[in-house]
Amino acid sequence: MYARDHALIATPIGAIRIEGGEAVLDAIRIGADGAPASGSTSAVRLAAEQLAQWFAGERDAFDVPLAPAGSARGETLRNGLIAVGYGETLSYGALARALGSSPRAIGQLCARNPFPILVPCHRILGGGGALGAYSAGDGPRTKSWLLEHERQHSKRTML
């Protein structure tokens, strides 16, 4: 076991708590409470730095070591979600078809995602482009902000 560490950073969508240790991140929580903290372990500090760059519009992908998913299939689904590009969106159904899964499984993947923003579940929309739910921060309002941020910084005209 490793020592747990955390950082708490201020962002335009509220405070974000980054939890982990030296080697991997364990969780990211949007809307956390507490005093700002920079973290002391490599993985936590790297995530804080990369999130700050993302919010500044200077980064469109992350290279932070994440705690493994609970199963090989979970890892495959998470990697498929990570592959949805910056400024792009897919429906639950389209991602499910691409990954040989079901829309319900993709919905559960997004709802239980311990790494919002880094594992971009905000890029997954309901049928017909409906915003849908979002389990982090202030829910759909946070999801809408994240999508608009990416749209502005990716120079895409439509999501």
GROMACS .gro file of N, CA, C and O in nm, residues 67-82 92-110 119:
model
  144
   67ALA      N    1  -0.530   0.457  -1.157
   67ALA     CA    2  -0.548   0.326  -1.095
   67ALA      C    3  -0.620   0.237  -1.194
   67ALA      O    4  -0.708   0.282  -1.267
   68PRO      N    5  -0.582   0.110  -1.200
   68PRO     CA    6  -0.645   0.021  -1.297
   68PRO      C    7  -0.795   0.006  -1.273
   68PRO      O    8  -0.842   0.017  -1.160
   69ALA      N    9  -0.867  -0.016  -1.383
   69ALA     CA   10  -1.009  -0.046  -1.372
   69ALA      C   11  -1.024  -0.181  -1.303
   69ALA      O   12  -0.929  -0.257  -1.292
   70GLY      N   13  -1.144  -0.212  -1.260
   70GLY     CA   14  -1.167  -0.335  -1.185
   70GLY      C   15  -1.154  -0.464  -1.264
   70GLY      O   16  -1.144  -0.571  -1.205
   71SER      N   17  -1.157  -0.454  -1.397
   71SER     CA   18  -1.149  -0.575  -1.480
   71SER      C   19  -1.085  -0.538  -1.614
   71SER      O   20  -1.076  -0.420  -1.650
   72ALA      N   21  -1.046  -0.641  -1.689
   72ALA     CA   22  -0.990  -0.618  -1.822
   72ALA      C   23  -1.094  -0.551  -1.912
   72ALA      O   24  -1.063  -0.460  -1.989
   73ARG      N   25  -1.221  -0.595  -1.902
   73ARG     CA   26  -1.327  -0.534  -1.982
   73ARG      C   27  -1.348  -0.388  -1.943
   73ARG      O   28  -1.366  -0.301  -2.028
   74GLY      N   29  -1.344  -0.361  -1.813
   74GLY     CA   30  -1.355  -0.223  -1.766
   74GLY      C   31  -1.243  -0.136  -1.819
   74GLY      O   32  -1.266  -0.020  -1.857
   75GLU      N   33  -1.124  -0.190  -1.826
   75GLU     CA   34  -1.009  -0.116  -1.879
   75GLU      C   35  -1.030  -0.087  -2.028
   75GLU      O   36  -1.002   0.024  -2.075
   76THR      N   37  -1.081  -0.185  -2.101
   76THR     CA   38  -1.109  -0.167  -2.244
   76THR      C   39  -1.213  -0.057  -2.265
   76THR      O   40  -1.197   0.030  -2.351
   77LEU      N   41  -1.320  -0.061  -2.187
   77LEU     CA   42  -1.425   0.041  -2.200
   77LEU      C   43  -1.371   0.179  -2.163
   77LEU      O   44  -1.399   0.278  -2.231
   78ARG      N   45  -1.293   0.185  -2.055
   78ARG     CA   46  -1.236   0.315  -2.014
   78ARG      C   47  -1.144   0.370  -2.123
   78ARG      O   48  -1.149   0.488  -2.155
   79ASN      N   49  -1.061   0.284  -2.182
   79ASN     CA   50  -0.973   0.330  -2.290
   79ASN      C   51  -1.052   0.377  -2.411
   79ASN      O   52  -1.012   0.473  -2.478
   80GLY      N   53  -1.165   0.312  -2.438
   80GLY     CA   54  -1.251   0.357  -2.546
   80GLY      C   55  -1.310   0.494  -2.519
   80GLY      O   56  -1.322   0.577  -2.610
   81LEU      N   57  -1.344   0.519  -2.397
   81LEU     CA   58  -1.396   0.651  -2.357
   81LEU      C   59  -1.286   0.757  -2.368
   81LEU      O   60  -1.309   0.866  -2.420
   82ILE      N   61  -1.166   0.723  -2.325
   82ILE     CA   62  -1.052   0.817  -2.335
   82ILE      C   63  -1.024   0.851  -2.482
   82ILE      O   64  -0.981   0.962  -2.513
   92TYR      N   65  -2.420   0.763  -2.637
   92TYR     CA   66  -2.399   0.639  -2.563
   92TYR      C   67  -2.403   0.520  -2.658
   92TYR      O   68  -2.321   0.429  -2.653
   93GLY      N   69  -2.502   0.522  -2.750
   93GLY     CA   70  -2.518   0.412  -2.845
   93GLY      C   71  -2.401   0.399  -2.941
   93GLY      O   72  -2.354   0.288  -2.969
   94ALA      N   73  -2.352   0.512  -2.993
   94ALA     CA   74  -2.240   0.507  -3.087
   94ALA      C   75  -2.114   0.453  -3.020
   94ALA      O   76  -2.042   0.371  -3.078
   95LEU      N   77  -2.087   0.497  -2.897
   95LEU     CA   78  -1.970   0.446  -2.827
   95LEU      C   79  -1.988   0.297  -2.795
   95LEU      O   80  -1.894   0.218  -2.809
   96ALA      N   81  -2.109   0.259  -2.758
   96ALA     CA   82  -2.136   0.117  -2.729
   96ALA      C   83  -2.110   0.031  -2.852
   96ALA      O   84  -2.045  -0.074  -2.844
   97ARG      N   85  -2.159   0.075  -2.968
   97ARG     CA   86  -2.135  -0.001  -3.091
   97ARG      C   87  -1.986  -0.010  -3.122
   97ARG      O   88  -1.937  -0.117  -3.159
   98ALA      N   89  -1.915   0.098  -3.106
   98ALA     CA   90  -1.771   0.099  -3.135
   98ALA      C   91  -1.694   0.004  -3.043
   98ALA      O   92  -1.592  -0.052  -3.084
   99LEU      N   93  -1.742  -0.013  -2.921
   99LEU     CA   94  -1.671  -0.095  -2.823
   99LEU      C   95  -1.732  -0.234  -2.805
   99LEU      O   96  -1.688  -0.310  -2.718
  100GLY      N   97  -1.834  -0.266  -2.884
  100GLY     CA   98  -1.899  -0.396  -2.871
  100GLY      C   99  -1.966  -0.412  -2.736
  100GLY      O  100  -1.960  -0.517  -2.672
  101SER      N  101  -2.033  -0.306  -2.694
  101SER     CA  102  -2.098  -0.305  -2.563
  101SER      C  103  -2.244  -0.265  -2.579
  101SER      O  104  -2.298  -0.269  -2.688
  102SER      N  105  -2.305  -0.222  -2.470
  102SER     CA  106  -2.443  -0.174  -2.474
  102SER      C  107  -2.448  -0.030  -2.425
  102SER      O  108  -2.363   0.012  -2.346
  103PRO      N  109  -2.547   0.048  -2.469
  103PRO     CA  110  -2.560   0.185  -2.419
  103PRO      C  111  -2.572   0.189  -2.267
  103PRO      O  112  -2.517   0.278  -2.202
  104ARG      N  113  -2.641   0.091  -2.208
  104ARG     CA  114  -2.656   0.088  -2.063
  104ARG      C  115  -2.519   0.072  -1.995
  104ARG      O  116  -2.491   0.136  -1.894
  105ALA      N  117  -2.434  -0.016  -2.049
  105ALA     CA  118  -2.300  -0.035  -1.992
  105ALA      C  119  -2.218   0.093  -2.003
  105ALA      O  120  -2.144   0.129  -1.911
  106ILE      N  121  -2.232   0.164  -2.114
  106ILE     CA  122  -2.160   0.291  -2.130
  106ILE      C  123  -2.213   0.393  -2.030
  106ILE      O  124  -2.136   0.468  -1.970
  107GLY      N  125  -2.344   0.394  -2.009
  107GLY     CA  126  -2.402   0.484  -1.909
  107GLY      C  127  -2.347   0.455  -1.771
  107GLY      O  128  -2.314   0.547  -1.695
  108GLN      N  129  -2.336   0.328  -1.735
  108GLN     CA  130  -2.280   0.291  -1.604
  108GLN      C  131  -2.132   0.328  -1.595
  108GLN      O  132  -2.086   0.374  -1.491
  109LEU      N  133  -2.059   0.307  -1.704
  109LEU     CA  134  -1.918   0.347  -1.708
  109LEU      C  135  -1.904   0.496  -1.677
  109LEU      O  136  -1.821   0.536  -1.595
  110CYS      N  137  -1.986   0.576  -1.741
  110CYS     CA  138  -1.980   0.721  -1.720
  110CYS      C  139  -2.025   0.758  -1.578
  110CYS      O  140  -1.962   0.841  -1.513
  119VAL      N  141  -1.085   1.114  -1.786
  119VAL     CA  142  -1.160   1.012  -1.861
  119VAL      C  143  -1.290   1.084  -1.899
  119VAL      O  144  -1.378   1.100  -1.816
   0.00000   0.00000   0.00000
